[in-house]
Tab-separated table of C-alpha atoms in Angstrom:
chain	number	residue	atom	x	y	z
L	1	MET	CA	139.890	-106.088	-88.616
L	2	VAL	CA	140.874	-104.246	-85.415
L	3	SER	CA	141.736	-100.586	-85.992
L	4	LYS	CA	144.638	-98.777	-84.370
L	5	LEU	CA	142.141	-96.666	-82.418
L	6	ASP	CA	140.529	-99.833	-81.032
L	7	LEU	CA	143.948	-101.068	-79.913
L	8	TYR	CA	144.607	-97.834	-78.061
L	9	LYS	CA	141.187	-98.014	-76.385
L	10	VAL	CA	142.048	-101.496	-75.107
L	11	PHE	CA	145.513	-100.299	-74.071
L	12	CYS	CA	144.068	-97.399	-72.046
L	13	LYS	CA	141.491	-99.608	-70.363
L	14	VAL	CA	144.166	-102.137	-69.342
L	15	GLY	CA	146.430	-99.299	-68.189
L	16	LYS	CA	143.683	-97.929	-65.925
L	17	SER	CA	142.601	-101.246	-64.450
L	18	SER	CA	146.038	-102.946	-64.331
L	19	SER	CA	144.223	-106.134	-65.286
L	20	PHE	CA	143.423	-107.896	-68.547
L	21	SER	CA	140.345	-109.544	-67.018
L	22	LYS	CA	138.884	-106.285	-65.631
L	23	ALA	CA	139.534	-104.534	-68.939
L	24	ALA	CA	137.830	-107.412	-70.760
L	25	ASN	CA	134.732	-107.048	-68.564
L	26	ASP	CA	134.580	-103.292	-69.088
L	27	LEU	CA	134.980	-103.644	-72.840
L	28	TYR	CA	132.658	-106.658	-73.169
L	29	MET	CA	135.494	-108.660	-74.683
L	30	THR	CA	137.107	-111.957	-73.816
L	31	GLN	CA	140.370	-111.920	-71.885
L	32	PRO	CA	142.275	-113.645	-74.727
L	33	ALA	CA	140.996	-110.959	-77.124
L	34	VAL	CA	142.305	-108.215	-74.826
L	35	SER	CA	145.641	-109.987	-74.468
L	36	GLN	CA	145.869	-110.392	-78.230
L	37	ALA	CA	145.128	-106.695	-78.787
L	38	ILE	CA	147.933	-105.641	-76.454
L	39	LYS	CA	150.352	-108.068	-78.145
L	40	GLN	CA	149.403	-106.642	-81.538
L	41	LEU	CA	149.968	-103.047	-80.381
L	42	GLU	CA	153.311	-103.974	-78.810
L	43	LYS	CA	154.320	-105.685	-82.036
L	44	GLU	CA	153.350	-102.682	-84.175
L	45	LEU	CA	155.200	-100.268	-81.877
L	46	ASP	CA	158.064	-102.730	-81.377
L	47	ILE	CA	158.130	-102.076	-77.628
L	48	ARG	CA	156.891	-103.729	-74.457
L	49	LEU	CA	154.063	-101.777	-72.836
L	50	PHE	CA	153.222	-103.900	-69.769
L	51	ASN	CA	155.039	-105.943	-67.160
L	52	ARG	CA	153.129	-109.201	-66.581
L	53	THR	CA	152.974	-110.329	-62.932
L	54	PRO	CA	150.909	-112.961	-61.082
L	55	LYS	CA	148.809	-110.128	-59.587
L	56	GLY	CA	148.107	-108.455	-62.915
L	57	VAL	CA	149.974	-106.065	-65.146
L	58	THR	CA	151.798	-102.780	-64.677
L	59	LEU	CA	152.851	-100.243	-67.251
L	60	THR	CA	156.473	-100.149	-68.279
L	61	TYR	CA	158.218	-96.782	-68.370
L	62	GLU	CA	157.546	-96.563	-72.108
L	63	GLY	CA	153.980	-97.753	-71.545
L	64	SER	CA	153.405	-95.038	-68.912
L	65	LEU	CA	154.651	-92.392	-71.329
L	66	LEU	CA	152.388	-93.629	-74.103
L	67	PHE	CA	149.450	-93.948	-71.702
L	68	GLU	CA	149.490	-90.235	-70.864
L	69	TYR	CA	149.136	-89.282	-74.520
L	70	ALA	CA	146.766	-92.060	-75.545
L	71	ASN	CA	144.461	-91.545	-72.553
L	72	SER	CA	144.308	-87.795	-73.224
L	73	ALA	CA	143.494	-88.443	-76.886
L	74	ILE	CA	140.728	-90.934	-76.027
L	75	ASN	CA	139.251	-88.495	-73.504
L	76	LEU	CA	139.293	-85.692	-76.077
L	77	LEU	CA	137.481	-87.933	-78.543
L	78	HIS	CA	134.801	-88.615	-75.931
L	79	VAL	CA	134.462	-84.880	-75.274
L	80	GLY	CA	134.175	-84.281	-79.003
L	81	GLU	CA	131.454	-86.909	-79.310
L	82	GLU	CA	129.574	-85.340	-76.392
L	83	LYS	CA	129.819	-81.917	-78.034
L	84	LEU	CA	128.456	-83.336	-81.271
L	85	LEU	CA	125.525	-84.794	-79.359
L	86	GLU	CA	124.946	-81.411	-77.745
L	87	PHE	CA	124.842	-79.779	-81.169
L	88	LYS	CA	122.525	-82.506	-82.424
L	89	ASP	CA	120.246	-82.094	-79.412
L	90	LEU	CA	120.455	-78.273	-79.720
L	91	THR	CA	121.728	-77.814	-76.186
L	92	THR	CA	124.602	-75.675	-77.457
L	93	GLY	CA	125.810	-74.053	-80.647
L	94	GLU	CA	125.390	-71.003	-82.857
L	95	LEU	CA	122.920	-70.148	-85.606
L	96	LYS	CA	124.239	-67.668	-88.184
L	97	ILE	CA	121.490	-65.928	-90.123
L	98	GLY	CA	121.690	-63.361	-92.889
L	99	VAL	CA	118.693	-61.068	-93.222
L	100	GLY	CA	117.843	-57.509	-94.226
L	101	ASP	CA	116.537	-55.003	-91.691
L	102	THR	CA	113.008	-54.894	-93.116
L	103	ILE	CA	112.498	-58.673	-93.347
L	104	SER	CA	114.017	-59.049	-89.891
L	105	LYS	CA	111.697	-56.461	-88.344
L	106	TYR	CA	108.437	-57.363	-90.075
L	107	PHE	CA	108.788	-61.102	-90.659
L	108	LEU	CA	111.612	-62.872	-88.833
L	109	LEU	CA	111.428	-61.540	-85.266
L	110	PRO	CA	108.566	-63.809	-84.081
L	111	TYR	CA	110.416	-66.877	-85.374
L	112	LEU	CA	113.628	-65.828	-83.645
L	113	GLU	CA	111.648	-65.503	-80.423
L	114	ALA	CA	109.965	-68.900	-80.876
L	115	PHE	CA	113.290	-70.624	-81.593
L	116	HIS	CA	114.991	-68.946	-78.637
L	117	ASN	CA	112.202	-70.030	-76.303
L	118	GLN	CA	112.612	-73.649	-77.398
L	119	TYR	CA	116.422	-73.684	-77.593
L	120	PRO	CA	117.719	-70.956	-75.253
L	121	ASN	CA	121.335	-72.192	-75.358
L	122	ILE	CA	121.711	-71.646	-79.096
L	123	LYS	CA	123.359	-68.282	-79.789
L	124	PHE	CA	122.286	-66.088	-82.698
L	125	LYS	CA	124.659	-64.301	-85.030
L	126	ILE	CA	122.692	-61.979	-87.318
L	127	MET	CA	124.296	-60.397	-90.371
L	128	ASN	CA	122.439	-57.615	-92.179
L	129	GLY	CA	122.637	-56.770	-95.845
L	130	THR	CA	120.839	-56.541	-99.162
L	131	THR	CA	119.685	-59.725	-100.870
L	132	MET	CA	122.711	-59.756	-103.162
L	133	GLU	CA	125.100	-59.121	-100.266
L	134	LEU	CA	123.495	-61.922	-98.263
L	135	CYS	CA	123.846	-64.369	-101.159
L	136	THR	CA	127.553	-63.540	-101.254
L	137	VAL	CA	128.150	-64.112	-97.522
L	138	LEU	CA	126.034	-67.268	-97.682
L	139	LYS	CA	128.276	-68.718	-100.385
L	140	SER	CA	131.383	-67.704	-98.435
L	141	GLY	CA	130.164	-69.619	-95.371
L	142	GLU	CA	129.772	-66.570	-93.139
L	143	VAL	CA	126.116	-67.422	-92.506
L	144	ASP	CA	124.230	-70.728	-92.467
L	145	ILE	CA	120.967	-69.485	-93.950
L	146	ALA	CA	119.668	-66.210	-95.353
L	147	PHE	CA	116.196	-64.713	-95.595
L	148	CYS	CA	115.851	-62.717	-98.783
L	149	ASN	CA	113.549	-61.142	-101.313
L	150	PHE	CA	112.796	-63.441	-104.236
L	151	PRO	CA	113.239	-63.978	-107.129
L	152	ILE	CA	116.908	-64.987	-106.979
L	153	ASP	CA	118.605	-66.602	-109.957
L	154	ASP	CA	121.486	-68.625	-108.537
L	155	PRO	CA	121.792	-72.381	-109.264
L	156	THR	CA	124.072	-72.940	-106.239
L	157	LEU	CA	121.327	-71.960	-103.784
L	158	GLU	CA	118.313	-73.863	-102.492
L	159	LEU	CA	115.360	-71.469	-102.293
L	160	LYS	CA	112.315	-72.038	-100.085
L	161	PRO	CA	109.526	-69.434	-100.297
L	162	CYS	CA	108.049	-68.578	-96.884
L	163	ILE	CA	105.445	-65.873	-97.539
L	164	ASP	CA	103.941	-64.089	-100.528
L	165	VAL	CA	104.006	-60.305	-100.445
L	166	GLN	CA	102.302	-57.606	-102.460
L	167	ASP	CA	103.992	-54.492	-103.800
L	168	ILE	CA	101.668	-51.478	-103.640
L	169	PHE	CA	101.825	-47.716	-103.928
L	170	VAL	CA	100.947	-45.588	-100.905
L	171	CYS	CA	100.591	-41.894	-100.257
L	172	GLY	CA	99.735	-39.368	-97.576
L	173	GLU	CA	96.472	-37.514	-97.165
L	174	GLN	CA	97.491	-34.630	-99.425
L	175	TYR	CA	98.024	-36.850	-102.468
L	176	MET	CA	95.069	-39.094	-101.683
L	177	LYS	CA	92.681	-36.127	-102.034
L	178	THR	CA	93.749	-35.720	-105.670
L	179	ILE	CA	93.173	-39.392	-106.617
L	180	THR	CA	89.544	-39.910	-107.600
L	181	GLU	CA	89.772	-43.192	-109.527
L	182	PRO	CA	92.089	-46.202	-109.962
L	183	LEU	CA	95.306	-45.270	-111.715
L	184	SER	CA	97.073	-47.001	-114.555
L	185	PHE	CA	100.803	-47.703	-114.329
L	186	ALA	CA	101.356	-45.009	-116.964
L	187	SER	CA	99.573	-42.523	-114.708
L	188	ILE	CA	101.524	-43.589	-111.619
L	189	VAL	CA	104.906	-42.821	-113.176
L	190	ASP	CA	103.794	-39.252	-113.893
L	191	LEU	CA	103.614	-38.673	-110.127
L	192	PRO	CA	106.647	-38.021	-107.879
L	193	LEU	CA	107.696	-41.543	-106.921
L	194	ILE	CA	109.619	-42.753	-103.879
L	195	LEU	CA	111.337	-46.122	-104.417
L	196	LEU	CA	114.057	-48.295	-102.978
L	197	GLU	CA	117.532	-48.115	-104.469
L	198	ARG	CA	117.853	-49.572	-107.936
L	199	GLN	CA	120.083	-52.505	-106.899
L	200	SER	CA	117.550	-53.968	-104.473
L	201	VAL	CA	115.781	-57.135	-105.614
L	202	SER	CA	112.313	-55.848	-104.712
L	203	ARG	CA	112.894	-52.613	-106.666
L	204	LYS	CA	114.177	-54.588	-109.662
L	205	TYR	CA	111.092	-56.797	-109.529
L	206	VAL	CA	108.777	-53.794	-109.798
L	207	ASP	CA	110.928	-52.160	-112.495
L	208	ASP	CA	110.995	-55.326	-114.591
L	209	TYR	CA	107.261	-55.889	-114.302
L	210	LEU	CA	106.346	-52.334	-115.283
L	211	MET	CA	108.752	-52.594	-118.215
L	212	THR	CA	106.648	-55.505	-119.515
L	213	LYS	CA	103.767	-53.002	-119.554
L	214	GLY	CA	105.848	-50.503	-121.500
L	215	VAL	CA	106.339	-48.258	-118.454
L	216	LYS	CA	109.739	-47.068	-117.229
L	217	ILE	CA	110.146	-45.614	-113.733
L	218	PHE	CA	112.058	-42.417	-112.989
L	219	PRO	CA	111.685	-41.924	-109.211
L	220	GLU	CA	111.960	-38.610	-107.438
L	221	PHE	CA	113.612	-40.292	-104.445
L	222	GLU	CA	115.634	-43.517	-104.137
L	223	LEU	CA	116.055	-44.664	-100.538
L	224	GLY	CA	117.917	-47.379	-98.675
L	225	SER	CA	115.196	-48.659	-96.350
L	226	HIS	CA	111.532	-49.598	-96.408
L	227	ASP	CA	110.807	-47.559	-93.287
L	228	LEU	CA	112.133	-44.427	-94.987
L	229	LEU	CA	109.757	-45.020	-97.898
L	230	LEU	CA	106.862	-44.937	-95.445
L	231	GLU	CA	108.129	-41.840	-93.667
L	232	PHE	CA	108.738	-39.910	-96.898
L	233	ALA	CA	105.230	-40.747	-98.109
L	234	LYS	CA	103.819	-39.796	-94.713
L	235	ILE	CA	105.033	-36.202	-95.083
L	236	ASN	CA	103.651	-36.018	-98.646
L	237	LEU	CA	106.932	-36.035	-100.539
L	238	GLY	CA	105.461	-38.348	-103.140
L	239	ILE	CA	103.959	-41.795	-103.870
L	240	ALA	CA	105.974	-44.667	-102.348
L	241	CYS	CA	106.199	-48.226	-103.627
L	242	VAL	CA	106.173	-50.432	-100.526
L	243	THR	CA	105.447	-53.980	-99.368
L	244	LYS	CA	101.843	-54.096	-98.203
L	245	GLU	CA	102.453	-56.726	-95.512
L	246	PHE	CA	105.174	-54.544	-93.964
L	247	SER	CA	103.113	-51.353	-94.057
L	248	LYS	CA	99.993	-52.481	-92.169
L	249	GLU	CA	100.557	-50.234	-89.156
L	250	TYR	CA	100.611	-47.120	-91.328
L	251	LEU	CA	97.626	-48.289	-93.391
L	252	ASN	CA	95.504	-49.488	-90.474
L	253	LYS	CA	96.007	-46.244	-88.554
L	254	GLY	CA	95.168	-44.101	-91.567
L	255	ILE	CA	98.635	-42.549	-91.637
L	256	LEU	CA	99.045	-43.668	-95.259
L	257	TYR	CA	96.594	-44.744	-97.938
L	258	GLU	CA	96.894	-47.435	-100.581
L	259	VAL	CA	96.724	-45.928	-104.040
L	260	PRO	CA	94.025	-47.728	-106.083
L	261	LEU	CA	95.388	-49.253	-109.288
L	262	MET	CA	93.677	-50.510	-112.413
L	263	GLU	CA	95.686	-53.730	-112.013
L	264	ASP	CA	97.864	-55.165	-109.260
L	265	ILE	CA	101.548	-55.923	-109.492
L	266	PRO	CA	101.828	-59.747	-109.231
L	267	LYS	CA	102.827	-61.027	-105.813
L	268	ARG	CA	106.376	-62.146	-105.153
L	269	SER	CA	107.924	-64.203	-102.337
L	270	ILE	CA	110.232	-63.787	-99.390
L	271	GLY	CA	112.023	-66.934	-98.359
L	272	VAL	CA	115.033	-68.727	-96.959
L	273	CYS	CA	118.170	-69.625	-98.929
L	274	PHE	CA	121.007	-72.024	-98.240
L	275	LEU	CA	123.748	-73.734	-100.202
L	276	LYS	CA	122.726	-76.869	-102.077
L	277	SER	CA	126.168	-78.394	-101.596
L	278	VAL	CA	126.366	-77.997	-97.807
L	279	PRO	CA	124.094	-79.892	-95.369
L	280	LEU	CA	122.289	-77.666	-92.901
L	281	SER	CA	123.364	-77.794	-89.270
L	282	PRO	CA	120.822	-79.200	-86.766
L	283	ALA	CA	120.094	-75.661	-85.522
L	284	SER	CA	119.547	-74.339	-89.061
L	285	THR	CA	117.347	-77.308	-89.943
L	286	LYS	CA	115.158	-76.790	-86.888
L	287	PHE	CA	114.878	-73.045	-87.489
L	288	VAL	CA	113.788	-73.574	-91.102
L	289	GLU	CA	111.240	-76.144	-89.905
L	290	ILE	CA	109.785	-73.632	-87.427
L	291	VAL	CA	109.495	-70.965	-90.118
L	292	GLU	CA	107.945	-73.360	-92.642
L	293	SER	CA	105.413	-74.677	-90.123
L	294	LYS	CA	104.673	-71.140	-88.873
L	295	GLN	CA	105.060	-72.264	-85.241
L	296	ILE	CA	104.517	-68.827	-83.715
């Protein structure tokens, strides 16, 4: 069955070439098939679109009017198809990512650089926020993917762990001099503690785990960023609970020291989230593939 769109494509081709035979060659159709298509369109519109002459065909006044609109519409469809191919081939487009400052700085930056080097025409839109805030904007469609602290309990989201991280306690030189042996969790909470704000996922993870050991945390300081935890510990304001993988510069340079514990807090993950119900865009798919394959 010939669609209305197919009829208009034939109509535009005949209108451009002023010939059924030339249009048939361009469309890889037979001349009778082209003639039949025009007759069908004229019948459906109840108007004559072409004047038939021995030298070919010419558009009627009504046909010329229709041609302007139909040809523009066909051209716009072609442009749309080309744009879709550009998106598919990653020669244009936008990648909207939600990520917190700490994960962006210590984990995501090399992958952003690698993706940009491969696909320089894709624009980045980065939205910052806490894990819970990022889950909200992800579900509202404001970002395509989000990189968050796990665990996250949300059945609408697909979760892909990217790296495992270790929560540790660190301190400055002043406190380290007083620690002569590995500490229990019960001993740790007797010290002035510096932790992230209570609503953060990583803070909740530590709180919940220590609660399973019968230990409740009452921090001296609650801060909004991982970097501030490091800086507060650096000037000996207390013992900070930080992510080991994001604190290597301070530890390697001897600015801060890892507090020895009798047992480690179990590792958790940082990963990428996206909606289960919405297919990823080509740019998002490729970015996730780069992160998963660690192509940096």
